[in-house]
Amino acid sequence: MSFSPLINELVSAFKILPGVGAKSAQRMAFSLLERNREGALHLSKVLHDAMEHVSHCEQCRTFTESRLCKICENPMRSESGQLCIVESPQDVLAIEQTSEYKGKYFVLMGHLSPIDGIGPAEIGLNELAELLIAESVSEVILATNPTVEGEATAHYIGQMCKEKDIKATRIAHGVPVGGELEYIDGNTLTHAFTGRRQF
Amino acid sequence: MSFSPLINELVSAFKILPGVGAKSAQRMAFSLLERNREGALHLSKVLHDAMEHVSHCEQCRTFTESRLCKICENPMRSESGQLCIVESPQDVLAIEQTSEYKGKYFVLMGHLSPIDGIGPAEIGLNELAELLIAESVSEVILATNPTVEGEATAHYIGQMCKEKDIKATRIAHGVPVGGELEYIDGNTLTHAFTGRRQF
């Protein structure tokens, strides 16, 4: 590359963003320089503030800049006694958007993956154990992803609940609404059949 | 959205980037928060510095943080007496990467587009007129894009050169190397035929 040093540095700094390669980074740098310096200065400031101040909710471990996130702060959320276990803050958003679930969350910020050195402590299962005792949780809903790691994590937490005599449920896996049977993979179809319900 | 306020602000700040919508912006914010806070702080700093310090080269109008860009500073570049007119700094990079051209550049930072209020003054043609006299330019190479606006801009600058009795040439348009004739549009093929050369 042969732009001026500062522009080169900006282009390579943009490449840390997921899905952004050399060409997109270049396009981003020039688009901001040409058309939106004010927006770029705002992005720079917010980016700095977020990286400095965003930490984890003390109760559910999701990202927040306060001590507790908005959901954990809300006393209404404790009423149902349900605790939904998810892998990431984005999963919380996805579930919240359905407006179906009224309980609390616990965000693992990952899943068990011994090969990467991620064991129960790394995904906060010690905090979870404490939480299960402190808050009188009546049902743990395991909403980890239906991947090998997600299933293993769900299984592990399910065992934890069993030892503590707390009811644990797993979200249903099957044919997505609007999906067509002929395009669904065999594994999902097997789940759909074993999980069938009285009509 | 129902993330914490600072995260919401970060996600919407990312949406000013070209080609970044709500989902990608969310992915960028969380990827940096989870995995690369140091890189993000560096991006924030470089972004701020670039927006504050990058301006235009006094001679060729490309982006640079110095008074003159590296190409304009280099006295070897004046030897050929050639001046290549391009629309954007990225075009300079593309031409430089061929290592074919050894002259200087003039970057219009756009093209004539009266409907958007972009006339000759906005694309620096006054500065170009001065430059043509100050630097003894022997050939102006018109390398604007082969679009309607690019052609109009090339035509306008071509006329300017004619009045000043300076040779003006237009880069060749035709079938790209490696391209297949059957997939080339008619307009390009017409150019390829009218621009044919002795074999």
Short mmCIF file of C-alpha atoms in Angstrom, two decimals, chain B residues 18-166:
data_model
loop_
_atom_site.label_atom_id
_atom_site.label_comp_id
_atom_site.label_asym_id
_atom_site.label_seq_id
_atom_site.Cartn_x
_atom_site.Cartn_y
_atom_site.Cartn_z
CA PRO B 18 -20.32 1.76 4.18
CA GLY B 19 -21.96 -1.65 3.75
CA VAL B 20 -22.57 -2.08 7.49
CA GLY B 21 -26.17 -2.64 8.59
CA ALA B 22 -27.71 -3.36 11.99
CA LYS B 23 -26.57 -7.00 12.19
CA SER B 24 -22.96 -6.38 11.10
CA ALA B 25 -22.69 -3.37 13.42
CA GLN B 26 -23.85 -5.53 16.32
CA ARG B 27 -21.36 -8.23 15.36
CA MET B 28 -18.53 -5.67 15.22
CA ALA B 29 -19.38 -4.17 18.61
CA PHE B 30 -19.54 -7.53 20.37
CA SER B 31 -16.52 -8.98 18.63
CA LEU B 32 -14.41 -6.03 19.86
CA LEU B 33 -15.90 -6.06 23.37
CA GLU B 34 -15.32 -9.79 23.71
CA ARG B 35 -12.03 -10.32 22.00
CA ASN B 36 -10.08 -7.22 21.06
CA ARG B 37 -10.46 -4.19 23.32
CA GLU B 38 -6.86 -3.18 22.74
CA GLY B 39 -7.29 -3.21 18.96
CA ALA B 40 -10.50 -1.23 19.34
CA LEU B 41 -8.80 1.44 21.44
CA HIS B 42 -6.09 1.66 18.79
CA LEU B 43 -8.74 1.97 16.04
CA SER B 44 -10.44 4.71 18.07
CA LYS B 45 -7.18 6.64 18.36
CA VAL B 46 -6.11 6.27 14.73
CA LEU B 47 -9.61 7.16 13.54
CA HIS B 48 -9.53 10.35 15.61
CA ASP B 49 -6.03 11.29 14.41
CA ALA B 50 -6.85 10.62 10.76
CA MET B 51 -10.04 12.68 10.83
CA GLU B 52 -8.21 15.56 12.53
CA HIS B 53 -4.99 15.57 10.53
CA VAL B 54 -5.60 14.15 7.04
CA SER B 55 -6.09 16.91 4.51
CA HIS B 56 -5.38 17.35 0.81
CA CYS B 57 -2.01 17.46 -0.96
CA GLU B 58 -1.46 21.08 -2.04
CA GLN B 59 -0.46 19.99 -5.52
CA CYS B 60 -2.43 16.90 -6.55
CA ARG B 61 -5.34 17.12 -4.06
CA THR B 62 -5.05 13.50 -2.88
CA PHE B 63 -5.48 12.76 0.84
CA THR B 64 -2.37 13.18 2.96
CA GLU B 65 -1.43 14.47 6.40
CA SER B 66 1.64 16.31 5.02
CA ARG B 67 1.68 19.45 2.87
CA LEU B 68 2.62 17.43 -0.21
CA CYS B 69 2.00 13.73 -0.84
CA LYS B 70 4.86 11.30 -1.39
CA ILE B 71 4.44 11.33 -5.17
CA CYS B 72 4.35 15.13 -5.51
CA GLU B 73 7.42 15.40 -3.26
CA ASN B 74 9.44 13.12 -5.50
CA PRO B 75 11.33 15.22 -8.10
CA MET B 76 11.80 12.13 -10.36
CA ARG B 77 8.06 12.15 -10.96
CA SER B 78 8.23 15.49 -12.81
CA GLU B 79 10.79 14.27 -15.35
CA SER B 80 8.35 12.69 -17.79
CA GLY B 81 6.16 15.80 -17.93
CA GLN B 82 3.09 13.54 -17.75
CA LEU B 83 0.08 14.33 -15.57
CA CYS B 84 -2.54 11.63 -14.99
CA ILE B 85 -6.03 12.84 -14.03
CA VAL B 86 -7.98 10.42 -11.81
CA GLU B 87 -11.19 10.66 -9.81
CA SER B 88 -10.06 9.29 -6.43
CA PRO B 89 -7.00 8.46 -4.28
CA GLN B 90 -7.86 4.76 -4.67
CA ASP B 91 -7.38 5.15 -8.45
CA VAL B 92 -3.85 6.46 -7.79
CA LEU B 93 -3.12 3.31 -5.76
CA ALA B 94 -4.51 1.07 -8.51
CA ILE B 95 -2.30 2.72 -11.15
CA GLU B 96 0.73 2.76 -8.86
CA GLN B 97 0.38 -0.98 -8.30
CA THR B 98 0.98 -1.62 -12.02
CA SER B 99 4.40 0.16 -11.69
CA GLU B 100 3.83 1.22 -15.31
CA TYR B 101 3.35 4.95 -14.92
CA LYS B 102 6.16 7.22 -13.70
CA GLY B 103 4.58 10.69 -13.95
CA LYS B 104 2.52 12.78 -11.54
CA TYR B 105 -1.18 12.69 -10.70
CA PHE B 106 -4.02 15.12 -10.22
CA VAL B 107 -6.89 13.79 -8.13
CA LEU B 108 -10.28 15.38 -8.85
CA MET B 109 -11.88 13.88 -5.69
CA GLY B 110 -15.05 13.30 -7.71
CA HIS B 111 -16.37 14.04 -11.20
CA LEU B 112 -18.47 16.74 -12.87
CA SER B 113 -22.08 16.27 -11.84
CA PRO B 114 -24.07 19.50 -12.31
CA ILE B 115 -27.22 17.85 -10.93
CA ASP B 116 -25.44 17.44 -7.55
CA GLY B 117 -23.96 20.95 -7.74
CA ILE B 118 -20.47 19.64 -8.57
CA GLY B 119 -18.99 21.93 -11.20
CA PRO B 120 -15.41 22.56 -12.42
CA ALA B 121 -14.45 24.55 -9.29
CA GLU B 122 -15.55 21.72 -6.94
CA ILE B 123 -13.29 19.17 -8.65
CA GLY B 124 -10.31 21.55 -8.54
CA LEU B 125 -10.09 22.47 -12.23
CA ASN B 126 -8.94 26.00 -11.31
CA GLU B 127 -5.98 24.50 -9.45
CA LEU B 128 -5.43 22.16 -12.41
CA ALA B 129 -5.29 25.11 -14.82
CA GLU B 130 -2.63 26.77 -12.64
CA LEU B 131 -0.69 23.52 -12.35
CA LEU B 132 -0.67 23.02 -16.13
CA ILE B 133 1.09 26.37 -16.47
CA ALA B 134 3.38 26.17 -13.40
CA GLU B 135 4.69 22.65 -14.07
CA SER B 136 5.65 22.32 -17.71
CA VAL B 137 3.20 19.48 -18.44
CA SER B 138 3.70 17.88 -21.84
CA GLU B 139 0.90 15.30 -21.73
CA VAL B 140 -2.32 15.03 -19.75
CA ILE B 141 -3.57 11.44 -19.42
CA LEU B 142 -7.31 11.36 -18.77
CA ALA B 143 -7.92 8.32 -16.53
CA THR B 144 -11.40 9.17 -15.21
CA ASN B 145 -13.85 6.27 -14.98
CA PRO B 146 -15.61 5.16 -18.19
CA THR B 147 -19.01 6.28 -16.84
CA VAL B 148 -21.20 9.06 -18.23
CA GLU B 149 -19.89 11.53 -15.63
CA GLY B 150 -16.30 10.34 -16.00
CA GLU B 151 -16.49 10.74 -19.80
CA ALA B 152 -18.00 14.23 -19.46
CA THR B 153 -15.25 15.20 -17.02
CA ALA B 154 -12.57 13.83 -19.36
CA HIS B 155 -14.14 15.75 -22.26
CA TYR B 156 -14.18 19.00 -20.26
CA ILE B 157 -10.52 18.67 -19.23
CA GLY B 158 -9.62 17.63 -22.77
CA GLN B 159 -11.05 20.94 -24.03
CA MET B 160 -9.10 22.84 -21.35
CA CYS B 161 -5.88 21.21 -22.58
CA LYS B 162 -6.71 21.98 -26.21
CA GLU B 163 -7.08 25.69 -25.38
CA LYS B 164 -3.68 25.61 -23.66
CA ASP B 165 -2.18 23.61 -26.53
CA ILE B 166 -1.25 20.66 -24.29
#
